[in-house]
Coordinates of C-alpha atoms in Angstrom, one line a residue:
X1 CA 30.4 -22.2 -33.5
X2 CA 33.2 -24.5 -34.6
X3 CA 36.4 -25.0 -32.7
X4 CA 38.2 -23.1 -35.5
X5 CA 36.1 -20.0 -34.7
X6 CA 36.4 -20.4 -30.9
X7 CA 38.9 -18.6 -28.7
X8 CA 42.4 -20.0 -28.8
X9 CA 42.8 -20.0 -25.1
X10 CA 40.6 -21.5 -22.4
X11 CA 38.7 -19.1 -20.2
X12 CA 37.9 -19.8 -16.6
X13 CA 34.7 -18.9 -14.6
X14 CA 35.0 -19.4 -10.9
X15 CA 31.8 -19.7 -8.9
X16 CA 32.0 -18.9 -5.2
X17 CA 29.3 -18.6 -2.5
X18 CA 28.7 -16.3 0.4
X19 CA 26.5 -15.7 3.5
X20 CA 25.0 -19.2 3.8
X21 CA 25.4 -22.6 2.1
X22 CA 22.8 -24.2 -0.1
X23 CA 22.3 -21.1 -2.2
X24 CA 22.4 -23.1 -5.4
X25 CA 26.0 -22.6 -6.6
X26 CA 25.9 -25.9 -8.5
X27 CA 22.7 -24.9 -10.3
X28 CA 24.2 -21.5 -11.1
X29 CA 27.4 -23.1 -12.5
X30 CA 25.3 -25.6 -14.5
X31 CA 23.0 -22.9 -15.8
X32 CA 26.0 -20.8 -17.0
X33 CA 27.3 -23.9 -18.7
X34 CA 23.9 -24.5 -20.4
X35 CA 23.9 -20.9 -21.8
X36 CA 27.4 -21.1 -23.1
X37 CA 26.7 -24.5 -24.8
X38 CA 23.6 -23.0 -26.4
X39 CA 25.9 -20.3 -27.9
X40 CA 28.2 -22.9 -29.5
X41 CA 31.0 -22.9 -26.9
X42 CA 32.4 -26.1 -25.5
X43 CA 32.5 -26.2 -21.7
X44 CA 33.9 -28.3 -18.9
X45 CA 32.8 -28.1 -15.3
X46 CA 34.8 -28.7 -12.1
X47 CA 33.8 -28.9 -8.5
X48 CA 36.1 -28.4 -5.5
X49 CA 34.8 -29.7 -2.1
X50 CA 36.6 -28.5 1.0
X51 CA 36.0 -31.5 3.2
X52 CA 38.8 -33.9 4.1
X53 CA 37.2 -37.1 2.8
X54 CA 39.1 -38.2 -0.3
X55 CA 35.8 -38.7 -2.1
X56 CA 32.1 -38.9 -1.0
X57 CA 31.9 -42.7 -1.7
X58 CA 32.0 -43.7 1.9
X59 CA 29.9 -40.7 3.3
X60 CA 26.4 -41.2 4.6
X61 CA 23.7 -39.9 2.2
X62 CA 22.3 -38.1 5.2
X63 CA 25.5 -36.1 5.4
X64 CA 26.1 -35.5 1.8
X65 CA 23.2 -36.5 -0.4
X66 CA 23.6 -38.9 -3.2
X67 CA 27.0 -40.1 -4.7
X68 CA 27.0 -39.4 -8.4
X69 CA 29.0 -41.8 -10.5
X70 CA 30.8 -40.7 -13.7
X71 CA 31.3 -42.7 -16.9
X72 CA 34.9 -43.5 -15.8
X73 CA 33.8 -44.7 -12.4
X74 CA 34.5 -41.8 -10.0
X75 CA 32.3 -41.4 -7.0
X76 CA 31.6 -37.7 -6.9
X77 CA 29.5 -34.8 -5.5
X78 CA 25.9 -34.6 -6.6
X79 CA 26.5 -31.3 -8.3
X80 CA 28.2 -33.2 -11.1
X81 CA 24.8 -34.6 -11.8
X82 CA 23.5 -31.1 -12.3
X83 CA 26.4 -30.3 -14.6
X84 CA 25.7 -33.3 -16.8
X85 CA 21.9 -32.8 -16.9
X86 CA 22.1 -29.1 -17.8
X87 CA 25.0 -29.2 -20.3
X88 CA 24.7 -32.8 -21.6
X89 CA 28.5 -33.1 -21.3
X90 CA 29.8 -36.1 -19.4
X91 CA 32.0 -35.3 -16.4
X92 CA 35.1 -37.4 -15.4
X93 CA 37.0 -38.2 -12.2
X94 CA 39.0 -35.0 -12.9
X95 CA 35.8 -33.0 -12.5
X96 CA 35.6 -33.3 -8.7
X97 CA 38.4 -32.9 -6.2
X98 CA 38.1 -32.7 -2.4
X99 CA 40.6 -31.2 0.1
X100 CA 41.3 -34.8 1.2
X101 CA 42.3 -35.8 -2.3
X102 CA 44.4 -32.7 -2.8
X103 CA 46.3 -33.2 0.5
X104 CA 46.6 -37.0 -0.2
X105 CA 48.3 -36.3 -3.5
X106 CA 50.7 -33.9 -2.0
X107 CA 51.5 -36.1 1.0
X108 CA 52.1 -39.1 -1.4
X109 CA 54.7 -37.0 -3.3
X110 CA 56.4 -36.0 -0.1
X111 CA 56.6 -39.6 1.0
X112 CA 58.2 -40.5 -2.4
X113 CA 60.8 -37.7 -1.9
X114 CA 59.6 -35.6 -4.8
X115 CA 60.1 -32.4 -2.8
X116 CA 63.8 -33.3 -2.1
X117 CA 63.5 -32.9 1.6
X118 CA 61.9 -29.4 1.4
X119 CA 59.3 -28.2 3.8
X120 CA 55.8 -29.0 2.4
X121 CA 53.4 -26.2 3.0
X122 CA 49.9 -25.0 2.1
X123 CA 51.5 -22.3 0.0
X124 CA 52.9 -23.2 -2.6
X125 CA 52.4 -27.0 -2.5
X126 CA 48.7 -27.4 -1.8
X127 CA 47.7 -24.4 -3.9
X128 CA 49.9 -25.6 -6.8
X129 CA 48.1 -28.9 -6.7
X130 CA 44.7 -27.2 -6.8
X131 CA 45.9 -25.1 -9.8
X132 CA 47.1 -28.2 -11.5
X133 CA 43.7 -29.8 -11.2
X134 CA 42.1 -26.9 -12.9
X135 CA 44.7 -27.0 -15.8
X136 CA 44.2 -30.7 -16.1
X137 CA 40.5 -30.3 -16.8
X138 CA 41.1 -27.5 -19.3
X139 CA 43.8 -29.5 -21.2
X140 CA 42.0 -32.9 -21.1
X141 CA 38.8 -31.6 -22.6
X142 CA 40.1 -28.7 -24.7
X143 CA 37.2 -26.6 -23.6
X144 CA 36.5 -23.0 -24.6
X145 CA 35.4 -22.3 -21.0
X146 CA 36.0 -24.1 -17.7
X147 CA 33.5 -23.4 -15.0
X148 CA 34.9 -24.1 -11.6
X149 CA 32.6 -24.2 -8.5
X150 CA 34.1 -23.9 -5.0
X151 CA 32.0 -25.6 -2.3
X152 CA 31.3 -24.1 1.0
X153 CA 31.0 -20.5 1.9
X154 CA 33.5 -17.6 1.8
X155 CA 35.0 -17.2 5.3
X156 CA 35.1 -20.9 6.0
X157 CA 38.5 -22.1 7.1
X158 CA 38.3 -25.2 4.9
X159 CA 37.9 -23.3 1.7
X160 CA 40.7 -20.8 2.2
X161 CA 43.4 -22.9 0.3
X162 CA 41.1 -23.2 -2.7
X163 CA 40.3 -19.4 -2.8
X164 CA 44.0 -18.6 -2.4
X165 CA 44.7 -20.9 -5.3
X166 CA 42.1 -19.2 -7.4
X167 CA 43.6 -15.8 -6.5
X168 CA 47.0 -17.0 -7.7
X169 CA 45.5 -18.5 -10.8
X170 CA 44.0 -15.1 -11.6
X171 CA 47.4 -13.5 -11.2
X172 CA 49.0 -16.2 -13.4
X173 CA 46.6 -15.9 -16.3
X174 CA 45.2 -12.3 -16.0
X175 CA 41.7 -10.9 -15.8
X176 CA 41.0 -11.4 -19.5
X177 CA 41.0 -15.1 -19.0
X178 CA 39.5 -15.4 -15.5
X179 CA 36.1 -14.3 -14.1
X180 CA 34.8 -14.5 -10.6
X181 CA 31.0 -15.0 -10.1
X182 CA 29.9 -14.7 -6.4
X183 CA 26.6 -16.2 -5.5
X184 CA 25.2 -14.5 -2.4
X185 CA 22.0 -14.0 -0.4
X186 CA 19.7 -10.9 -0.3
X187 CA 17.2 -11.8 2.5
X188 CA 13.8 -10.2 3.0
X189 CA 13.1 -9.3 6.6
X190 CA 9.4 -9.5 7.1
X191 CA 9.2 -7.3 10.2
X192 CA 11.1 -4.5 8.4
X193 CA 9.3 -5.1 5.1
X194 CA 12.5 -4.8 3.0
X195 CA 15.4 -6.6 1.4
X196 CA 18.7 -6.3 3.2
X197 CA 22.0 -6.0 1.3
X198 CA 24.3 -6.0 4.3
X199 CA 25.0 -9.7 4.2
X200 CA 26.0 -9.4 0.6
X201 CA 28.2 -6.4 1.3
X202 CA 30.0 -8.3 4.1
X203 CA 30.4 -11.4 1.9
X204 CA 32.0 -9.4 -0.9
X205 CA 34.3 -7.7 1.7
X206 CA 35.5 -11.1 3.0
X207 CA 36.2 -12.2 -0.6
X208 CA 38.1 -9.0 -1.3
X209 CA 40.1 -9.4 1.9
X210 CA 41.4 -12.7 0.5
X211 CA 42.5 -10.8 -2.6
X212 CA 39.6 -11.7 -5.0
X213 CA 37.5 -9.0 -6.6
X214 CA 34.2 -10.5 -7.9
X215 CA 33.3 -9.6 -11.4
X216 CA 29.7 -10.6 -11.2
X217 CA 27.3 -10.8 -8.2
X218 CA 24.4 -13.2 -8.3
X219 CA 21.9 -12.2 -5.8
X220 CA 19.6 -15.0 -4.5
X221 CA 16.3 -13.8 -3.2
X222 CA 12.7 -14.7 -2.9
X223 CA 11.7 -12.1 -5.5
X224 CA 13.3 -10.2 -8.3
X225 CA 15.5 -7.3 -7.2
X226 CA 14.6 -3.8 -8.1
X227 CA 17.1 -1.3 -9.7
X228 CA 17.6 0.5 -6.3
X229 CA 18.9 -2.7 -4.6
X230 CA 21.1 -3.5 -7.6
X231 CA 22.6 -0.1 -7.6
X232 CA 23.4 -0.3 -3.9
X233 CA 25.0 -3.7 -4.2
X234 CA 27.0 -2.5 -7.2
X235 CA 28.3 0.5 -5.3
X236 CA 29.5 -1.5 -2.3
X237 CA 30.7 -4.5 -4.3
X238 CA 32.7 -2.3 -6.8
X239 CA 31.1 -3.9 -9.9
X240 CA 29.0 -2.3 -12.7
X241 CA 25.3 -2.4 -12.2
X242 CA 24.8 -4.6 -15.2
X243 CA 27.0 -7.2 -13.5
X244 CA 24.6 -7.5 -10.6
X245 CA 22.3 -10.3 -11.4
X246 CA 18.9 -11.0 -9.8
X247 CA 18.5 -14.7 -9.2
X248 CA 15.0 -15.1 -7.6
X249 CA 13.5 -18.4 -6.4
X250 CA 11.8 -20.5 -9.2
X251 CA 9.6 -23.5 -9.0
X252 CA 11.7 -25.6 -11.4
X253 CA 15.5 -25.7 -11.5
X254 CA 15.4 -26.0 -15.3
X255 CA 14.0 -22.5 -15.5
X256 CA 17.2 -21.0 -14.1
X257 CA 19.1 -20.9 -17.5
X258 CA 16.1 -19.0 -18.9
X259 CA 16.1 -16.6 -16.0
X260 CA 19.9 -16.1 -16.4
X261 CA 19.3 -15.4 -20.1
X262 CA 16.8 -12.7 -19.3
X263 CA 19.3 -11.2 -16.9
X264 CA 22.0 -11.2 -19.7
X265 CA 24.4 -13.5 -17.8
X266 CA 25.8 -15.0 -20.9
X267 CA 26.2 -11.6 -22.5
X268 CA 28.1 -10.3 -19.5
X269 CA 30.4 -13.3 -19.5
X270 CA 31.2 -13.0 -23.2
X271 CA 31.7 -9.2 -22.7
X272 CA 34.2 -9.9 -19.9
X273 CA 36.2 -12.3 -22.0
X274 CA 35.9 -10.4 -25.2
X275 CA 34.4 -13.5 -27.0
X276 CA 32.0 -13.2 -29.9
X277 CA 29.4 -16.0 -30.2
X278 CA 26.1 -16.6 -31.9
X279 CA 22.9 -16.0 -30.0
X280 CA 21.9 -18.9 -27.9
X281 CA 19.5 -21.5 -29.2
X282 CA 17.3 -22.3 -26.2
X283 CA 14.3 -23.6 -28.1
X284 CA 14.7 -27.1 -26.9
X285 CA 15.1 -25.9 -23.3
X286 CA 12.1 -23.6 -23.6
X287 CA 10.0 -26.5 -24.9
X288 CA 11.2 -28.6 -21.9
X289 CA 10.1 -26.0 -19.4
X290 CA 6.7 -25.7 -21.2
X291 CA 6.2 -29.5 -20.9
X292 CA 6.8 -29.3 -17.2
X293 CA 4.5 -26.3 -16.7
X294 CA 1.7 -27.6 -18.9
X295 CA 1.6 -31.2 -17.5
X296 CA -2.1 -31.9 -17.0
X297 CA -2.0 -35.4 -15.6
X298 CA -0.4 -36.6 -12.4
X299 CA 1.1 -39.9 -11.4
X300 CA 2.2 -41.0 -8.0
X301 CA 5.4 -43.0 -7.6
X302 CA 6.2 -44.6 -4.2
X303 CA 10.0 -44.5 -3.7
X304 CA 10.8 -47.1 -1.1
X305 CA 14.2 -46.4 0.6
X306 CA 15.9 -45.9 3.9
X307 CA 17.3 -42.4 3.3
X308 CA 13.9 -40.9 2.7
X309 CA 14.3 -38.1 5.3
X310 CA 16.8 -36.3 2.9
X311 CA 15.4 -36.0 -0.7
X312 CA 19.0 -35.2 -2.0
X313 CA 19.9 -38.8 -1.2
X314 CA 17.9 -39.8 -4.3
X315 CA 18.4 -36.7 -6.3
X316 CA 19.2 -38.2 -9.7
X317 CA 16.4 -40.7 -9.3
X318 CA 13.8 -38.0 -8.6
X319 CA 15.1 -35.9 -11.5
X320 CA 15.0 -38.8 -13.8
X321 CA 11.4 -39.4 -12.8
X322 CA 10.6 -35.8 -13.6
X323 CA 12.3 -36.1 -17.0
X324 CA 10.1 -39.1 -17.8
X325 CA 7.0 -37.3 -16.5
X326 CA 7.7 -34.3 -18.7
X327 CA 8.1 -36.6 -21.7
X328 CA 4.6 -38.0 -21.0
X329 CA 3.2 -34.5 -20.2
X330 CA 2.6 -35.6 -16.7
X331 CA 3.7 -34.4 -13.3
X332 CA 5.3 -37.0 -11.1
X333 CA 4.5 -36.9 -7.4
X334 CA 7.2 -38.8 -5.5
X335 CA 6.1 -40.2 -2.2
X336 CA 9.1 -41.1 -0.1
X337 CA 8.4 -44.3 1.9
X338 CA 10.7 -45.4 4.8
X339 CA 11.3 -49.1 4.1
X340 CA 11.9 -49.8 7.8
X341 CA 8.2 -49.1 8.7
X342 CA 7.0 -51.4 5.9
X343 CA 8.4 -54.4 7.7
X344 CA 5.5 -54.0 10.3
X345 CA 2.8 -55.1 7.8
X346 CA 1.9 -51.6 6.5
X347 CA 2.8 -52.4 2.9
X348 CA -0.6 -52.3 1.4
X349 CA -1.6 -49.2 3.3
X350 CA 1.5 -47.3 2.3
X351 CA 1.5 -48.3 -1.4
X352 CA -2.2 -48.7 -2.2
X353 CA -2.4 -45.2 -3.6
X354 CA 0.8 -45.4 -5.6
X355 CA 0.7 -45.9 -9.4
X356 CA 4.2 -47.3 -9.4
X357 CA 6.8 -48.6 -7.0
X358 CA 10.6 -47.8 -7.3
X359 CA 13.3 -49.3 -5.1
X360 CA 16.6 -47.4 -5.5
X361 CA 20.1 -48.3 -4.7
X362 CA 21.6 -48.5 -1.2
X363 CA 23.9 -50.4 1.1
X364 CA 23.5 -52.1 4.4
X365 CA 20.9 -54.4 6.1
X366 CA 18.6 -51.7 7.6
X367 CA 15.1 -51.7 6.0
X368 CA 15.8 -54.6 3.7
X369 CA 12.7 -56.7 4.7
X370 CA 10.5 -53.7 4.1
X371 CA 11.8 -53.4 0.6
X372 CA 11.3 -57.1 -0.1
X373 CA 7.7 -56.6 1.1
X374 CA 7.3 -53.7 -1.3
X375 CA 8.6 -55.7 -4.2
X376 CA 6.2 -58.5 -3.4
X377 CA 3.3 -56.1 -3.3
X378 CA 4.2 -54.6 -6.7
X379 CA 4.6 -58.1 -8.2
X380 CA 1.4 -59.6 -6.8
X381 CA -0.8 -56.4 -7.3
X382 CA 0.4 -55.7 -10.9
X383 CA 1.7 -52.3 -9.9
X384 CA 4.5 -51.1 -12.2
X385 CA 7.9 -51.7 -10.6
X386 CA 11.4 -50.4 -11.2
X387 CA 14.3 -51.7 -9.2
X388 CA 17.7 -50.0 -9.3
X389 CA 20.9 -51.7 -8.2
X390 CA 20.0 -52.9 -4.7
X391 CA 16.4 -52.7 -5.9
X392 CA 17.2 -55.5 -8.5
X393 CA 18.7 -57.6 -5.8
X394 CA 15.6 -57.1 -3.7
X395 CA 13.4 -58.2 -6.5
X396 CA 15.5 -61.3 -7.1
X397 CA 15.4 -62.2 -3.3
X398 CA 11.6 -61.7 -3.2
X399 CA 11.0 -63.8 -6.3
X400 CA 13.3 -66.6 -5.0
X401 CA 11.4 -66.8 -1.7
X402 CA 7.8 -66.6 -2.9
X403 CA 7.9 -68.0 -6.4
X404 CA 11.0 -70.2 -6.8
X405 CA 10.5 -72.0 -3.5
X406 CA 13.8 -70.9 -1.9
X407 CA 12.7 -70.1 1.6
X408 CA 15.1 -67.8 3.3
X409 CA 16.7 -66.7 0.1
X410 CA 18.8 -63.6 0.6
X411 CA 22.0 -61.7 -0.2
X412 CA 25.1 -62.7 1.6
X413 CA 25.6 -59.0 2.3
X414 CA 22.6 -59.2 4.7
X415 CA 22.7 -62.9 5.7
X416 CA 26.0 -64.7 5.3
X417 CA 24.3 -67.9 6.4
X418 CA 21.3 -67.9 4.1
X419 CA 20.5 -71.3 2.6
X420 CA 19.9 -69.7 -0.8
X421 CA 22.5 -67.0 -1.5
X422 CA 20.8 -65.7 -4.7
X423 CA 22.9 -62.6 -4.4
X424 CA 26.6 -63.1 -3.6
X425 CA 30.1 -61.9 -4.3
X426 CA 31.8 -63.5 -7.3
X427 CA 34.4 -66.2 -6.3
X428 CA 37.4 -64.0 -7.3
X429 CA 36.0 -61.1 -5.2
X430 CA 35.9 -63.0 -2.0
X431 CA 39.7 -63.0 -1.7
X432 CA 39.9 -59.2 -1.9
X433 CA 40.1 -57.6 1.5
X434 CA 40.0 -53.9 0.4
X435 CA 36.3 -53.2 -0.2
X436 CA 37.2 -50.7 -2.8
X437 CA 38.7 -53.5 -4.8
X438 CA 35.4 -55.3 -5.0
X439 CA 33.3 -52.3 -6.0
X440 CA 32.2 -52.2 -9.6
X441 CA 32.2 -48.6 -10.7
X442 CA 31.5 -46.7 -13.9
X443 CA 30.2 -47.6 -17.4
X444 CA 30.2 -51.2 -18.6
X445 CA 28.6 -52.7 -21.7
X446 CA 25.2 -54.4 -21.2
X447 CA 24.0 -57.0 -23.7
X448 CA 20.2 -56.7 -24.2
X449 CA 18.7 -60.1 -25.1
X450 CA 16.2 -60.3 -28.0
X451 CA 12.4 -60.9 -27.5
X452 CA 12.4 -59.2 -24.1
X453 CA 10.8 -56.1 -22.7
X454 CA 14.3 -54.6 -22.1
X455 CA 15.1 -55.0 -25.8
X456 CA 11.8 -53.4 -26.8
X457 CA 12.6 -50.5 -24.4
X458 CA 16.1 -49.9 -25.5
X459 CA 15.8 -50.8 -29.2
X460 CA 19.5 -51.7 -29.1
X461 CA 21.5 -54.9 -28.6
X462 CA 24.3 -53.3 -26.5
X463 CA 24.2 -50.3 -24.3
X464 CA 26.6 -48.8 -21.8
X465 CA 25.4 -48.1 -18.2
X466 CA 27.0 -46.9 -15.0
X467 CA 27.4 -49.2 -12.0
X468 CA 28.1 -48.8 -8.3
X469 CA 27.7 -52.1 -6.5
X470 CA 29.6 -55.0 -5.1
X471 CA 27.3 -58.0 -5.1
X472 CA 25.9 -59.9 -8.2
X473 CA 23.2 -62.5 -9.0
X474 CA 24.6 -65.9 -8.0
X475 CA 25.1 -68.0 -11.2
X476 CA 24.8 -71.2 -9.2
X477 CA 21.1 -70.4 -8.6
X478 CA 20.4 -68.4 -11.7
X479 CA 19.0 -71.4 -13.7
X480 CA 16.6 -72.2 -11.0
X481 CA 15.3 -68.7 -10.9
X482 CA 14.9 -68.7 -14.7
X483 CA 13.0 -72.0 -14.6
X484 CA 10.6 -70.4 -12.1
X485 CA 9.9 -67.6 -14.6
X486 CA 12.4 -64.8 -13.9
X487 CA 13.8 -63.5 -17.2
X488 CA 17.4 -62.3 -17.2
X489 CA 17.0 -59.9 -20.1
X490 CA 20.2 -58.0 -19.8
X491 CA 23.7 -59.5 -19.0
X492 CA 27.3 -58.7 -19.4
X493 CA 28.6 -59.5 -23.0
X494 CA 29.9 -62.8 -21.7
X495 CA 26.6 -63.5 -20.0
X496 CA 28.3 -64.1 -16.7
X497 CA 26.8 -61.1 -14.9
X498 CA 23.1 -60.4 -14.7
X499 CA 22.3 -56.8 -15.5
X500 CA 18.5 -56.7 -16.0
X501 CA 15.7 -58.9 -14.8
X502 CA 12.0 -58.7 -15.7
X503 CA 8.7 -60.6 -15.4
X504 CA 6.9 -61.1 -18.7
X505 CA 3.4 -61.5 -17.4
X506 CA 3.3 -58.2 -15.5
X507 CA 2.3 -54.7 -16.7
X508 CA 5.8 -53.5 -16.0
X509 CA 8.3 -55.3 -13.7
X510 CA 11.9 -54.5 -14.6
X511 CA 15.0 -54.1 -12.5
X512 CA 18.6 -53.2 -13.3
X513 CA 21.9 -53.8 -11.6
X514 CA 23.2 -50.6 -13.0
X515 CA 22.0 -47.0 -12.2
X516 CA 20.0 -45.6 -15.2
X517 CA 19.3 -42.4 -13.4
X518 CA 22.9 -41.1 -13.9
X519 CA 22.4 -41.0 -17.7
X520 CA 18.9 -39.5 -17.8
X521 CA 18.7 -36.0 -19.3
X522 CA 15.9 -33.4 -19.1
X523 CA 15.4 -33.5 -22.9
X524 CA 16.2 -37.2 -23.2
X525 CA 14.8 -39.3 -20.4
X526 CA 16.4 -42.6 -19.8
X527 CA 14.4 -45.4 -21.5
X528 CA 13.8 -47.4 -18.3
X529 CA 12.4 -44.4 -16.5
X530 CA 10.5 -43.3 -19.6
X531 CA 8.7 -46.6 -19.9
X532 CA 8.3 -47.1 -16.1
X533 CA 6.5 -43.7 -15.8
X534 CA 4.5 -44.5 -18.9
X535 CA 3.2 -47.7 -17.4
X536 CA 2.5 -46.0 -14.0
X537 CA 0.6 -43.3 -15.9
X538 CA -1.5 -45.9 -17.6
X539 CA -2.4 -47.4 -14.2
X540 CA -3.2 -43.9 -12.9
X541 CA -5.6 -43.4 -15.8
X542 CA -7.2 -46.8 -15.2
X543 CA -7.7 -46.0 -11.6
X544 CA -9.2 -42.5 -12.4
X545 CA -11.5 -44.1 -14.9
X546 CA -12.6 -46.7 -12.4
X547 CA -13.2 -44.0 -9.8
X548 CA -15.2 -42.0 -12.3
X549 CA -17.4 -45.0 -13.2
X550 CA -18.0 -45.7 -9.5
X551 CA -19.1 -42.2 -8.9
X552 CA -21.5 -42.3 -11.9
X553 CA -23.1 -45.6 -10.9
X554 CA -25.9 -45.2 -8.3
X555 CA -25.8 -47.5 -5.3
X556 CA -29.1 -49.4 -4.8
X557 CA -30.5 -50.0 -1.4
X558 CA -33.9 -51.7 -1.2
X559 CA -36.3 -50.1 -3.7
X560 CA -34.8 -46.6 -3.6
X561 CA -31.7 -45.1 -5.3
X562 CA -29.1 -43.7 -3.0
X563 CA -27.0 -40.7 -4.0
X564 CA -23.8 -41.6 -5.9
X565 CA -20.7 -41.4 -3.7
X566 CA -17.6 -40.4 -5.5
X567 CA -14.8 -42.9 -5.1
X568 CA -11.4 -41.4 -4.2
X569 CA -9.4 -41.1 -7.3
X570 CA -5.8 -40.1 -6.7
X571 CA -4.7 -37.3 -9.1

């Protein structure tokens, strides 16, 4: 549907959560976006986080999961990654706002005297700022529908100003332009043998006490809800039965839009807003899910990091691996390997069964030597290797130490006194005291040099990739590294900054200073991940073939023939 045929006024879908956190509000919001995009509507997504941090950039991944970086360089909540992957629409710094950022903006205005000496309060000043953030997204992207997710759980003190702002927004614009979708939990009690609706009833009551009547209830549960449960929830939540949606657990998040389509979620939203739109074209999405489900081969990737106890710390990386695996009709098994334990000489034991090694981004010294050991193992054992951000710096340090003859080579981030600072701050960065001032964030152009693996992978001379780092390859030592065989196949357009390094005489050894995972899409895997997983899959096939041959070859002992013993082939 063209813009000329679309509604003249932006509509707003507000997604809230109740009972417990981690119900999948972000997936629900992204899936709604996928359905509306499939029906020809333009969408924009926005996430409010109620914590006081101004942004998640300085938060521990153990606390918050990964930091997702937008094209314009904002450090944001990981849910924005879901938004981009599901809708294929880039988010911006306006797409994520925290309570800290809201309060900071209001306090700055107060300090400037913008309020003319008036008393600054949560209502109206904080709530007005929240409403302005919503309008900003709608106006900047000229979207047919803005989908706004509120983090946290209804009843939390932290989220109250946001919910109050949404209540006011609803009053300002009217019901015909605002819709509230409440995601809640319907637990199954094993000892009672039944689903319980009371938590959902109480959650809706809490929302209505604030002044918000939900228009749709999304019920998260282990299994699909029956009509009796839906009718009961509809009665107590004061919504029509057809607006009670069953959202059961699925084994793949990309199935959620298809589940929502079966439940008629998009139809109910269009009905609420009085919008006419073509039927959704989900053929590409259905083909994607089919590739995931029908993947016959398996490939094991060892992800060597230091936040491995929380998978969400590397969410975009694991999703990008999955995209690449689906492209090759293979299932990617990600083995999280704590880099700290690799420093104790367990590298070969930990990585021997891996078909590929990936070292993702990170900050700080902990676990660095283990990552260097993993990079060396991948290089010397011809195991496909992909380094991302810090992973590229690790690869450079390892190469400098063991190939280029720079004993003790390191990054000045980890060893300021290293004799060979192959990774360092640029000279102009060293005078900047504010760490934020030295961080390189967002999309920058990358020049891909001809006659390199990177050029063959991308097929383009210039690409734009997202960055989040502070340290760079030291140009004073770069020529020495290149003479030893390291190829700098991607640079900044002025060739001052190294963006990609590779080793030509290796099945696949590529590392990037940028974060390719942020631009990978389920139906369009990032080229670096696509080729890395392809190389790892080829290694897996070779190992399986070797295992099968070993199993078929009888072992001879003296004059007799011993039974064949099947070699362990990882699948």
